């Protein structure tokens, strides 16, 4: 029997874009385009099996070997440091991790800075490098509300178009790191299914070349 490559795709618009790249790379699985609520699709002829996974969970599936490879945002890789190989920058899903605050916010270094975020580790590392004392307020979403309601002084969050900040009268005050989608691999899967993964990486890099 042909070895199956198990692939965790992030559910949503980014995942659909990624699937398009995999299809072009010769790893197609036509049944995935059937519009239903199934989460697993396979094409035994091509030896591929795709799963739709919550984007922030992709690295968990890959780290534990439930998927051999997957596509995760650099934000998740920096935040959770999963024990996986990062094989390729797909140059899509581009955004940045940034500090934002209300217009006209003036930081007073005398005071502990209150920072609301979903990305606790990225935030701690960033301010530790600056030797700045902070209090972290961990939120799970709608982070932009925090400075508006006085819950925090600033936020650390993903900024893509900047629309969410603008609509809520906030602005970027510092960029922490650029973010994009990365192809990741399970460490033993990478060893045992190396030929197939290398072939995929080679085909996908042809699609990202010149874009970087
Ligand atoms: C992210 C982020 C911002 C928004 C930025 O939220 O947390 O709220 O996108 O995008 P923009 O700069 O294009 O407006 P997401 O939609 O991922 O959901 P979340 O609220 O669960 O974080």
PDB file of C-alpha atoms and ligand atoms in Angstrom:
ATOM      1  CA  UNK A   1       0.000   0.000   0.000  1.00  0.00           C
ATOM      2  CA  UNK A   2       1.149   3.507  -0.804  1.00  0.00           C
ATOM      3  CA  UNK A   3       2.342   5.574   2.175  1.00  0.00           C
ATOM      4  CA  UNK A   4      -0.155   8.283   3.004  1.00  0.00           C
ATOM      5  CA  UNK A   5       1.042  11.780   3.805  1.00  0.00           C
ATOM      6  CA  UNK A   6      -1.207  13.257   6.508  1.00  0.00           C
ATOM      7  CA  UNK A   7      -1.656  16.991   6.065  1.00  0.00           C
ATOM      8  CA  UNK A   8      -3.274  19.413   8.548  1.00  0.00           C
ATOM      9  CA  UNK A   9      -4.740  22.409   6.754  1.00  0.00           C
ATOM     10  CA  UNK A  10      -5.899  25.506   8.667  1.00  0.00           C
ATOM     11  CA  UNK A  11      -9.667  25.777   8.263  1.00  0.00           C
ATOM     12  CA  UNK A  12     -10.742  28.967   6.510  1.00  0.00           C
ATOM     13  CA  UNK A  13      -9.637  31.238   3.707  1.00  0.00           C
ATOM     14  CA  UNK A  14      -5.925  30.713   4.295  1.00  0.00           C
ATOM     15  CA  UNK A  15      -6.384  26.926   4.212  1.00  0.00           C
ATOM     16  CA  UNK A  16      -8.180  27.128   0.892  1.00  0.00           C
ATOM     17  CA  UNK A  17      -5.325  29.153  -0.545  1.00  0.00           C
ATOM     18  CA  UNK A  18      -2.841  26.628   0.817  1.00  0.00           C
ATOM     19  CA  UNK A  19      -4.806  23.731  -0.682  1.00  0.00           C
ATOM     20  CA  UNK A  20      -4.643  25.525  -4.049  1.00  0.00           C
ATOM     21  CA  UNK A  21      -0.846  25.567  -3.752  1.00  0.00           C
ATOM     22  CA  UNK A  22      -0.736  21.858  -2.836  1.00  0.00           C
ATOM     23  CA  UNK A  23      -2.993  21.037  -5.773  1.00  0.00           C
ATOM     24  CA  UNK A  24      -0.704  22.933  -8.122  1.00  0.00           C
ATOM     25  CA  UNK A  25       2.232  21.072  -6.585  1.00  0.00           C
ATOM     26  CA  UNK A  26       0.656  17.758  -7.715  1.00  0.00           C
ATOM     27  CA  UNK A  27      -0.834  16.761  -4.334  1.00  0.00           C
ATOM     28  CA  UNK A  28      -4.464  17.109  -5.345  1.00  0.00           C
ATOM     29  CA  UNK A  29      -7.461  15.609  -3.601  1.00  0.00           C
ATOM     30  CA  UNK A  30     -10.583  16.572  -5.591  1.00  0.00           C
ATOM     31  CA  UNK A  31     -13.078  15.369  -2.947  1.00  0.00           C
ATOM     32  CA  UNK A  32     -11.963  18.244  -0.670  1.00  0.00           C
ATOM     33  CA  UNK A  33     -13.870  20.626  -2.903  1.00  0.00           C
ATOM     34  CA  UNK A  34     -17.187  18.925  -2.184  1.00  0.00           C
ATOM     35  CA  UNK A  35     -18.979  21.412  -0.045  1.00  0.00           C
ATOM     36  CA  UNK A  36     -19.883  19.485   3.089  1.00  0.00           C
ATOM     37  CA  UNK A  37     -18.916  19.398   6.719  1.00  0.00           C
ATOM     38  CA  UNK A  38     -16.500  16.501   6.487  1.00  0.00           C
ATOM     39  CA  UNK A  39     -13.115  17.114   8.048  1.00  0.00           C
ATOM     40  CA  UNK A  40     -11.015  14.383   6.403  1.00  0.00           C
ATOM     41  CA  UNK A  41     -10.419  13.858   2.703  1.00  0.00           C
ATOM     42  CA  UNK A  42      -8.070  11.485   0.953  1.00  0.00           C
ATOM     43  CA  UNK A  43      -6.745  10.635  -2.450  1.00  0.00           C
ATOM     44  CA  UNK A  44      -5.121   7.183  -2.228  1.00  0.00           C
ATOM     45  CA  UNK A  45      -3.749   7.459  -5.792  1.00  0.00           C
ATOM     46  CA  UNK A  46      -1.686  10.466  -4.760  1.00  0.00           C
ATOM     47  CA  UNK A  47      -1.058   9.165  -1.245  1.00  0.00           C
ATOM     48  CA  UNK A  48      -2.463  12.249   0.502  1.00  0.00           C
ATOM     49  CA  UNK A  49      -4.923  12.687   3.337  1.00  0.00           C
ATOM     50  CA  UNK A  50      -6.026  16.196   4.317  1.00  0.00           C
ATOM     51  CA  UNK A  51      -7.643  17.330   7.606  1.00  0.00           C
ATOM     52  CA  UNK A  52      -9.313  20.667   8.243  1.00  0.00           C
ATOM     53  CA  UNK A  53      -8.039  21.816  11.612  1.00  0.00           C
ATOM     54  CA  UNK A  54      -8.611  24.961  13.682  1.00  0.00           C
ATOM     55  CA  UNK A  55      -5.654  27.165  12.601  1.00  0.00           C
ATOM     56  CA  UNK A  56      -4.227  27.519  16.113  1.00  0.00           C
ATOM     57  CA  UNK A  57      -4.328  23.699  16.545  1.00  0.00           C
ATOM     58  CA  UNK A  58      -2.316  22.741  13.427  1.00  0.00           C
ATOM     59  CA  UNK A  59       1.008  22.703  15.287  1.00  0.00           C
ATOM     60  CA  UNK A  60      -0.458  20.412  17.982  1.00  0.00           C
ATOM     61  CA  UNK A  61      -1.489  17.797  15.391  1.00  0.00           C
ATOM     62  CA  UNK A  62       1.923  17.999  13.734  1.00  0.00           C
ATOM     63  CA  UNK A  63       3.961  17.930  16.957  1.00  0.00           C
ATOM     64  CA  UNK A  64       2.124  14.792  18.126  1.00  0.00           C
ATOM     65  CA  UNK A  65       2.408  13.074  14.750  1.00  0.00           C
ATOM     66  CA  UNK A  66      -1.363  12.979  14.081  1.00  0.00           C
ATOM     67  CA  UNK A  67      -0.384  14.923  10.955  1.00  0.00           C
ATOM     68  CA  UNK A  68       2.982  14.584   9.187  1.00  0.00           C
ATOM     69  CA  UNK A  69       2.917  18.128   7.936  1.00  0.00           C
ATOM     70  CA  UNK A  70       0.746  21.212   8.300  1.00  0.00           C
ATOM     71  CA  UNK A  71       0.539  24.934   7.775  1.00  0.00           C
ATOM     72  CA  UNK A  72       0.788  27.188  10.804  1.00  0.00           C
ATOM     73  CA  UNK A  73       1.192  30.924  11.275  1.00  0.00           C
ATOM     74  CA  UNK A  74       4.563  32.131  12.527  1.00  0.00           C
ATOM     75  CA  UNK A  75       2.620  33.743  15.422  1.00  0.00           C
ATOM     76  CA  UNK A  76       1.591  30.304  16.706  1.00  0.00           C
ATOM     77  CA  UNK A  77       5.116  28.911  16.244  1.00  0.00           C
ATOM     78  CA  UNK A  78       6.631  31.796  18.207  1.00  0.00           C
ATOM     79  CA  UNK A  79       4.001  31.654  20.924  1.00  0.00           C
ATOM     80  CA  UNK A  80       3.978  27.900  21.592  1.00  0.00           C
ATOM     81  CA  UNK A  81       7.434  26.798  20.308  1.00  0.00           C
ATOM     82  CA  UNK A  82       6.158  23.378  19.180  1.00  0.00           C
ATOM     83  CA  UNK A  83       8.822  20.717  18.644  1.00  0.00           C
ATOM     84  CA  UNK A  84       8.481  20.556  14.835  1.00  0.00           C
ATOM     85  CA  UNK A  85      10.569  21.380  11.778  1.00  0.00           C
ATOM     86  CA  UNK A  86       9.777  24.615   9.993  1.00  0.00           C
ATOM     87  CA  UNK A  87      10.371  23.789   6.333  1.00  0.00           C
ATOM     88  CA  UNK A  88       9.181  26.705   4.244  1.00  0.00           C
ATOM     89  CA  UNK A  89       7.795  30.219   4.369  1.00  0.00           C
ATOM     90  CA  UNK A  90       4.751  30.067   2.082  1.00  0.00           C
ATOM     91  CA  UNK A  91       4.691  33.844   1.796  1.00  0.00           C
ATOM     92  CA  UNK A  92       0.917  34.017   2.278  1.00  0.00           C
ATOM     93  CA  UNK A  93      -1.210  34.928   5.285  1.00  0.00           C
ATOM     94  CA  UNK A  94       1.075  37.890   5.769  1.00  0.00           C
ATOM     95  CA  UNK A  95       0.513  40.210   8.697  1.00  0.00           C
ATOM     96  CA  UNK A  96       2.505  41.486  11.672  1.00  0.00           C
ATOM     97  CA  UNK A  97       2.521  41.196  15.440  1.00  0.00           C
ATOM     98  CA  UNK A  98       2.318  44.696  16.853  1.00  0.00           C
ATOM     99  CA  UNK A  99       1.809  46.803  19.951  1.00  0.00           C
ATOM    100  CA  UNK A 100      -1.185  49.132  19.609  1.00  0.00           C
ATOM    101  CA  UNK A 101      -2.761  51.773  21.793  1.00  0.00           C
ATOM    102  CA  UNK A 102      -5.333  54.559  21.750  1.00  0.00           C
ATOM    103  CA  UNK A 103      -4.401  57.577  19.641  1.00  0.00           C
ATOM    104  CA  UNK A 104      -2.133  59.899  21.593  1.00  0.00           C
ATOM    105  CA  UNK A 105      -1.134  57.267  24.173  1.00  0.00           C
ATOM    106  CA  UNK A 106       2.023  58.321  26.007  1.00  0.00           C
ATOM    107  CA  UNK A 107       3.970  55.578  27.711  1.00  0.00           C
ATOM    108  CA  UNK A 108       5.289  56.424  31.150  1.00  0.00           C
ATOM    109  CA  UNK A 109       8.229  54.165  31.907  1.00  0.00           C
ATOM    110  CA  UNK A 110       7.777  54.884  35.636  1.00  0.00           C
ATOM    111  CA  UNK A 111       4.675  52.699  35.657  1.00  0.00           C
ATOM    112  CA  UNK A 112       4.167  49.001  34.992  1.00  0.00           C
ATOM    113  CA  UNK A 113       2.645  48.711  31.541  1.00  0.00           C
ATOM    114  CA  UNK A 114      -0.658  46.807  31.360  1.00  0.00           C
ATOM    115  CA  UNK A 115      -0.716  44.711  28.183  1.00  0.00           C
ATOM    116  CA  UNK A 116      -3.727  42.739  26.946  1.00  0.00           C
ATOM    117  CA  UNK A 117      -3.008  39.893  24.526  1.00  0.00           C
ATOM    118  CA  UNK A 118      -3.661  36.364  23.374  1.00  0.00           C
ATOM    119  CA  UNK A 119       0.097  36.001  22.787  1.00  0.00           C
ATOM    120  CA  UNK A 120       1.461  35.878  26.327  1.00  0.00           C
ATOM    121  CA  UNK A 121       4.872  34.374  25.541  1.00  0.00           C
ATOM    122  CA  UNK A 122       5.641  36.645  22.586  1.00  0.00           C
ATOM    123  CA  UNK A 123       4.647  39.626  24.744  1.00  0.00           C
ATOM    124  CA  UNK A 124       6.750  38.551  27.748  1.00  0.00           C
ATOM    125  CA  UNK A 125       9.827  37.961  25.549  1.00  0.00           C
ATOM    126  CA  UNK A 126       9.428  41.266  23.773  1.00  0.00           C
ATOM    127  CA  UNK A 127       9.228  43.375  26.927  1.00  0.00           C
ATOM    128  CA  UNK A 128      11.825  41.301  28.823  1.00  0.00           C
ATOM    129  CA  UNK A 129      14.341  42.182  26.092  1.00  0.00           C
ATOM    130  CA  UNK A 130      13.578  45.834  26.749  1.00  0.00           C
ATOM    131  CA  UNK A 131      13.835  45.344  30.515  1.00  0.00           C
ATOM    132  CA  UNK A 132      10.309  46.685  30.846  1.00  0.00           C
ATOM    133  CA  UNK A 133       7.983  45.615  33.675  1.00  0.00           C
ATOM    134  CA  UNK A 134       4.545  44.602  32.465  1.00  0.00           C
ATOM    135  CA  UNK A 135       1.318  43.113  33.750  1.00  0.00           C
ATOM    136  CA  UNK A 136      -0.199  40.707  31.252  1.00  0.00           C
ATOM    137  CA  UNK A 137      -3.943  40.467  30.856  1.00  0.00           C
ATOM    138  CA  UNK A 138      -4.647  37.315  28.898  1.00  0.00           C
ATOM    139  CA  UNK A 139      -7.685  37.540  26.614  1.00  0.00           C
ATOM    140  CA  UNK A 140      -9.016  35.101  24.031  1.00  0.00           C
ATOM    141  CA  UNK A 141     -10.323  37.506  21.399  1.00  0.00           C
ATOM    142  CA  UNK A 142     -11.620  41.033  20.689  1.00  0.00           C
ATOM    143  CA  UNK A 143      -8.372  42.259  22.241  1.00  0.00           C
ATOM    144  CA  UNK A 144      -8.981  45.742  20.815  1.00  0.00           C
ATOM    145  CA  UNK A 145     -11.616  46.360  23.471  1.00  0.00           C
ATOM    146  CA  UNK A 146      -9.111  46.314  26.323  1.00  0.00           C
ATOM    147  CA  UNK A 147      -7.520  49.788  25.949  1.00  0.00           C
ATOM    148  CA  UNK A 148     -10.875  51.336  25.038  1.00  0.00           C
ATOM    149  CA  UNK A 149     -12.426  50.118  28.277  1.00  0.00           C
ATOM    150  CA  UNK A 150      -9.338  50.909  30.360  1.00  0.00           C
ATOM    151  CA  UNK A 151      -8.579  47.232  30.980  1.00  0.00           C
ATOM    152  CA  UNK A 152      -5.067  47.707  29.599  1.00  0.00           C
ATOM    153  CA  UNK A 153      -2.735  50.472  28.386  1.00  0.00           C
ATOM    154  CA  UNK A 154      -1.754  48.676  25.183  1.00  0.00           C
ATOM    155  CA  UNK A 155      -2.433  45.459  23.290  1.00  0.00           C
ATOM    156  CA  UNK A 156      -0.176  43.020  21.495  1.00  0.00           C
ATOM    157  CA  UNK A 157      -2.059  41.518  18.575  1.00  0.00           C
ATOM    158  CA  UNK A 158      -2.039  40.599  14.913  1.00  0.00           C
ATOM    159  CA  UNK A 159      -2.499  43.460  12.476  1.00  0.00           C
ATOM    160  CA  UNK A 160      -3.288  42.593   8.892  1.00  0.00           C
ATOM    161  CA  UNK A 161      -5.026  45.430   7.043  1.00  0.00           C
ATOM    162  CA  UNK A 162      -5.178  47.684  10.119  1.00  0.00           C
ATOM    163  CA  UNK A 163      -8.947  48.058   9.721  1.00  0.00           C
ATOM    164  CA  UNK A 164      -9.862  46.645  13.139  1.00  0.00           C
ATOM    165  CA  UNK A 165      -7.521  49.112  14.858  1.00  0.00           C
ATOM    166  CA  UNK A 166      -8.751  52.024  12.776  1.00  0.00           C
ATOM    167  CA  UNK A 167     -12.419  51.257  13.373  1.00  0.00           C
ATOM    168  CA  UNK A 168     -11.719  51.239  17.107  1.00  0.00           C
ATOM    169  CA  UNK A 169      -9.592  54.408  17.203  1.00  0.00           C
ATOM    170  CA  UNK A 170      -6.392  52.564  17.969  1.00  0.00           C
ATOM    171  CA  UNK A 171      -2.995  52.749  16.239  1.00  0.00           C
ATOM    172  CA  UNK A 172       0.158  50.684  15.975  1.00  0.00           C
ATOM    173  CA  UNK A 173       2.928  52.054  18.152  1.00  0.00           C
ATOM    174  CA  UNK A 174       5.568  49.359  17.574  1.00  0.00           C
ATOM    175  CA  UNK A 175       5.918  46.385  15.230  1.00  0.00           C
ATOM    176  CA  UNK A 176       7.248  43.278  16.982  1.00  0.00           C
ATOM    177  CA  UNK A 177       7.669  40.788  14.142  1.00  0.00           C
ATOM    178  CA  UNK A 178       6.377  40.072  10.625  1.00  0.00           C
ATOM    179  CA  UNK A 179       4.174  36.971  10.374  1.00  0.00           C
ATOM    180  CA  UNK A 180       3.367  34.586   7.519  1.00  0.00           C
ATOM    181  CA  UNK A 181       2.215  30.997   6.987  1.00  0.00           C
ATOM    182  CA  UNK A 182       4.869  28.285   7.384  1.00  0.00           C
ATOM    183  CA  UNK A 183       4.999  24.669   6.275  1.00  0.00           C
ATOM    184  CA  UNK A 184       5.871  22.555   9.330  1.00  0.00           C
ATOM    185  CA  UNK A 185       6.679  18.861   9.703  1.00  0.00           C
ATOM    186  CA  UNK A 186       6.603  16.271  12.438  1.00  0.00           C
ATOM    187  CA  UNK A 187      10.195  15.275  13.222  1.00  0.00           C
ATOM    188  CA  UNK A 188       9.836  11.530  12.716  1.00  0.00           C
ATOM    189  CA  UNK A 189       7.341  11.905   9.856  1.00  0.00           C
ATOM    190  CA  UNK A 190       9.937  14.039   8.124  1.00  0.00           C
ATOM    191  CA  UNK A 191      12.431  11.187   8.401  1.00  0.00           C
ATOM    192  CA  UNK A 192      10.120   8.359   7.339  1.00  0.00           C
ATOM    193  CA  UNK A 193       8.265  10.186   4.571  1.00  0.00           C
ATOM    194  CA  UNK A 194      11.214  12.255   3.481  1.00  0.00           C
ATOM    195  CA  UNK A 195      11.053  11.703  -0.287  1.00  0.00           C
ATOM    196  CA  UNK A 196       7.463  12.748  -0.508  1.00  0.00           C
ATOM    197  CA  UNK A 197       7.880  15.762   1.795  1.00  0.00           C
ATOM    198  CA  UNK A 198      10.997  16.913  -0.042  1.00  0.00           C
ATOM    199  CA  UNK A 199       9.152  16.640  -3.357  1.00  0.00           C
ATOM    200  CA  UNK A 200       6.341  18.777  -1.943  1.00  0.00           C
ATOM    201  CA  UNK A 201       8.754  21.367  -0.525  1.00  0.00           C
ATOM    202  CA  UNK A 202      10.507  21.563  -3.879  1.00  0.00           C
ATOM    203  CA  UNK A 203       7.224  22.098  -5.768  1.00  0.00           C
ATOM    204  CA  UNK A 204       5.888  24.609  -3.248  1.00  0.00           C
ATOM    205  CA  UNK A 205       9.111  26.624  -3.267  1.00  0.00           C
ATOM    206  CA  UNK A 206       8.715  27.082  -7.015  1.00  0.00           C
ATOM    207  CA  UNK A 207       5.439  28.852  -6.232  1.00  0.00           C
ATOM    208  CA  UNK A 208       6.950  31.119  -3.586  1.00  0.00           C
ATOM    209  CA  UNK A 209      10.177  31.942  -5.442  1.00  0.00           C
ATOM    210  CA  UNK A 210      10.497  35.534  -6.457  1.00  0.00           C
ATOM    211  CA  UNK A 211       7.711  36.460  -4.042  1.00  0.00           C
ATOM    212  CA  UNK A 212       9.995  36.532  -0.985  1.00  0.00           C
TER     213      UNK A 212
HETATM  214  C1  LIG B   1      -7.246  39.206  14.098  1.00  0.00           C
HETATM  215  C2  LIG B   1      -6.634  40.164  15.097  1.00  0.00           C
HETATM  216  C3  LIG B   1      -7.345  41.447  14.821  1.00  0.00           C
HETATM  217  C4  LIG B   1      -7.658  41.357  13.332  1.00  0.00           C
HETATM  218  C5  LIG B   1      -6.681  42.199  12.557  1.00  0.00           C
HETATM  219  O1  LIG B   1      -8.412  38.714  14.629  1.00  0.00           O
HETATM  220  O2  LIG B   1      -6.809  39.699  16.429  1.00  0.00           O
HETATM  221  O3  LIG B   1      -8.514  41.555  15.593  1.00  0.00           O
HETATM  222  O4  LIG B   1      -7.511  39.989  12.947  1.00  0.00           O
HETATM  223  O5  LIG B   1      -6.997  42.251  11.194  1.00  0.00           O
HETATM  224  P1  LIG B   1      -7.057  43.633  10.400  1.00  0.00           P
HETATM  225  O6  LIG B   1      -5.800  44.397  10.708  1.00  0.00           O
HETATM  226  O7  LIG B   1      -7.123  43.230   8.958  1.00  0.00           O
HETATM  227  O8  LIG B   1      -8.289  44.362  10.832  1.00  0.00           O
HETATM  228  P2  LIG B   1      -9.091  37.377  14.138  1.00  0.00           P
HETATM  229  O9  LIG B   1     -10.044  37.686  13.053  1.00  0.00           O
HETATM  230  O10 LIG B   1      -8.036  36.382  13.795  1.00  0.00           O
HETATM  231  O11 LIG B   1      -9.930  36.914  15.400  1.00  0.00           O
HETATM  232  P3  LIG B   1      -9.716  37.052  16.992  1.00  0.00           P
HETATM  233  O12 LIG B   1     -10.558  38.213  17.418  1.00  0.00           O
HETATM  234  O13 LIG B   1     -10.212  35.753  17.507  1.00  0.00           O
HETATM  235  O14 LIG B   1      -8.262  37.277  17.276  1.00  0.00           O
END
